[in-house]
Amino acid sequence: MDQNYLIGAFKPSCNISITFSDAKNRKQVPMKKENGQTLMVPLFHSQENIAGKISIEPLQGKKVDQVGVKVELLGQIEMYFDRGNFYDFASLVRELDVPGEIYERKTYPFEFSTVEMPYETYNGVNVRLRYVLKVTVTRAYAGSIIEYQDFVVSNYSPPPPINNSIKMEVGIEDCLHIEFEYNKSKYHLKDVIIGKIYFLLVRIKIKNMDIEIRRRESTGSGANTHVETETLAKFELMDGAPVRGESIPIRLFLSPYELTPTHRNINNKFSVKYYLNLVLVDEEDRRYFKQQEITIYRLQESS
């Protein structure tokens, strides 16, 4: 048997293309594929309409003998320890055609109205949450032909009605006593953390002090919980020894860092939390920590 014939046998007998009806005016955002490449894909928000056209074009001289054409809108969570196994938290379907033969290019309009997409797209260390349109052409005697189109979802939050400051004391008995204050406990992605640190008692020689932004991603549940902590930013507050009564200001801009909103218990599958970590190092290189959770949210950008 001719080798080329074999290759041809496994080629799909048609090309499927998916286009969004408002593609020209809709914002495009970068999305990293599994192979490391970055694609530009459209950005949607919850409750929006997702509409467009699907074209099926048989290859020259071929026909597609199909027993059904459908498009699905899927919201999926994939754990990396269970790669390739998607958990669908959202699933909508539209049947596009009755069984029949497709001889030439055929275009189907589709629409999903005011789609509930409660969770944001997320690409983490051990988990990802994605939204995708999936077109399936089912054939009677051959395998289905499937095409995917990714898109990204992000959701805005109103500014929190109550946003208390964070005040904490940290001390080592009779050696060190400091008090620190951050102006808020909830910050939007482009916010500035403003704060102060007061030294009330200093009997150990402090060499330097840093503040870190940490992201903690926890996946799974119970005994199978897996926690991954990343330090996203490190900011030197002080170099040299402080004296009693001294106060050190903090101004930390969040916009340079690739933060996401805080995600709490997304579909019982994962959480993403952020912490401010204060690190003091003494002259003997002993490290003292104080960690405090902050909430991050996405504020609607004023156009």
mmCIF file with all atom_site columns, C-alpha atoms in Angstrom, residues 9-14 16 56 64-70 72 134-148:
data_model
loop_
_atom_site.group_PDB
_atom_site.id
_atom_site.type_symbol
_atom_site.label_atom_id
_atom_site.label_alt_id
_atom_site.label_comp_id
_atom_site.label_asym_id
_atom_site.label_entity_id
_atom_site.label_seq_id
_atom_site.pdbx_PDB_ins_code
_atom_site.Cartn_x
_atom_site.Cartn_y
_atom_site.Cartn_z
_atom_site.occupancy
_atom_site.B_iso_or_equiv
_atom_site.pdbx_formal_charge
_atom_site.auth_seq_id
_atom_site.auth_comp_id
_atom_site.auth_asym_id
_atom_site.auth_atom_id
_atom_site.pdbx_PDB_model_num
ATOM 1  C CA . ALA A 1 9   ? -6.423  8.420  5.393  1.00 0.00 ? 9   ALA A CA 1
ATOM 2  C CA . PHE A 1 10  ? -5.917  10.064 8.775  1.00 0.00 ? 10  PHE A CA 1
ATOM 3  C CA . LYS A 1 11  ? -6.237  13.636 7.629  1.00 0.00 ? 11  LYS A CA 1
ATOM 4  C CA . PRO A 1 12  ? -9.547  15.276 8.526  1.00 0.00 ? 12  PRO A CA 1
ATOM 5  C CA . SER A 1 13  ? -11.768 15.540 5.466  1.00 0.00 ? 13  SER A CA 1
ATOM 6  C CA . CYS A 1 14  ? -12.690 19.157 6.187  1.00 0.00 ? 14  CYS A CA 1
ATOM 7  C CA . ILE A 1 16  ? -13.441 23.912 10.597 1.00 0.00 ? 16  ILE A CA 1
ATOM 8  C CA . ILE A 1 56  ? -17.148 23.639 7.703  1.00 0.00 ? 56  ILE A CA 1
ATOM 9  C CA . VAL A 1 64  ? -18.302 14.942 4.895  1.00 0.00 ? 64  VAL A CA 1
ATOM 10 C CA . ASP A 1 65  ? -20.858 12.319 5.828  1.00 0.00 ? 65  ASP A CA 1
ATOM 11 C CA . GLN A 1 66  ? -21.996 13.596 9.209  1.00 0.00 ? 66  GLN A CA 1
ATOM 12 C CA . VAL A 1 67  ? -24.608 12.410 11.680 1.00 0.00 ? 67  VAL A CA 1
ATOM 13 C CA . GLY A 1 68  ? -24.547 15.638 13.705 1.00 0.00 ? 68  GLY A CA 1
ATOM 14 C CA . VAL A 1 69  ? -22.761 18.960 14.087 1.00 0.00 ? 69  VAL A CA 1
ATOM 15 C CA . LYS A 1 70  ? -22.695 20.691 17.474 1.00 0.00 ? 70  LYS A CA 1
ATOM 16 C CA . GLU A 1 72  ? -20.270 23.369 23.044 1.00 0.00 ? 72  GLU A CA 1
ATOM 17 C CA . LYS A 1 134 ? -15.627 22.963 20.994 1.00 0.00 ? 134 LYS A CA 1
ATOM 18 C CA . VAL A 1 135 ? -17.085 22.072 17.592 1.00 0.00 ? 135 VAL A CA 1
ATOM 19 C CA . THR A 1 136 ? -17.750 18.383 16.939 1.00 0.00 ? 136 THR A CA 1
ATOM 20 C CA . VAL A 1 137 ? -18.644 16.904 13.562 1.00 0.00 ? 137 VAL A CA 1
ATOM 21 C CA . THR A 1 138 ? -19.799 13.342 14.303 1.00 0.00 ? 138 THR A CA 1
ATOM 22 C CA . ARG A 1 139 ? -19.425 10.832 11.496 1.00 0.00 ? 139 ARG A CA 1
ATOM 23 C CA . ALA A 1 140 ? -21.141 7.467  11.189 1.00 0.00 ? 140 ALA A CA 1
ATOM 24 C CA . TYR A 1 141 ? -18.158 5.358  10.174 1.00 0.00 ? 141 TYR A CA 1
ATOM 25 C CA . ALA A 1 142 ? -15.115 7.450  11.017 1.00 0.00 ? 142 ALA A CA 1
ATOM 26 C CA . GLY A 1 143 ? -13.922 9.290  14.091 1.00 0.00 ? 143 GLY A CA 1
ATOM 27 C CA . SER A 1 144 ? -15.376 12.667 15.026 1.00 0.00 ? 144 SER A CA 1
ATOM 28 C CA . ILE A 1 145 ? -13.695 15.812 13.732 1.00 0.00 ? 145 ILE A CA 1
ATOM 29 C CA . ILE A 1 146 ? -13.136 18.290 16.569 1.00 0.00 ? 146 ILE A CA 1
ATOM 30 C CA . GLU A 1 147 ? -11.974 21.913 16.596 1.00 0.00 ? 147 GLU A CA 1
ATOM 31 C CA . TYR A 1 148 ? -11.343 24.128 19.653 1.00 0.00 ? 148 TYR A CA 1
#
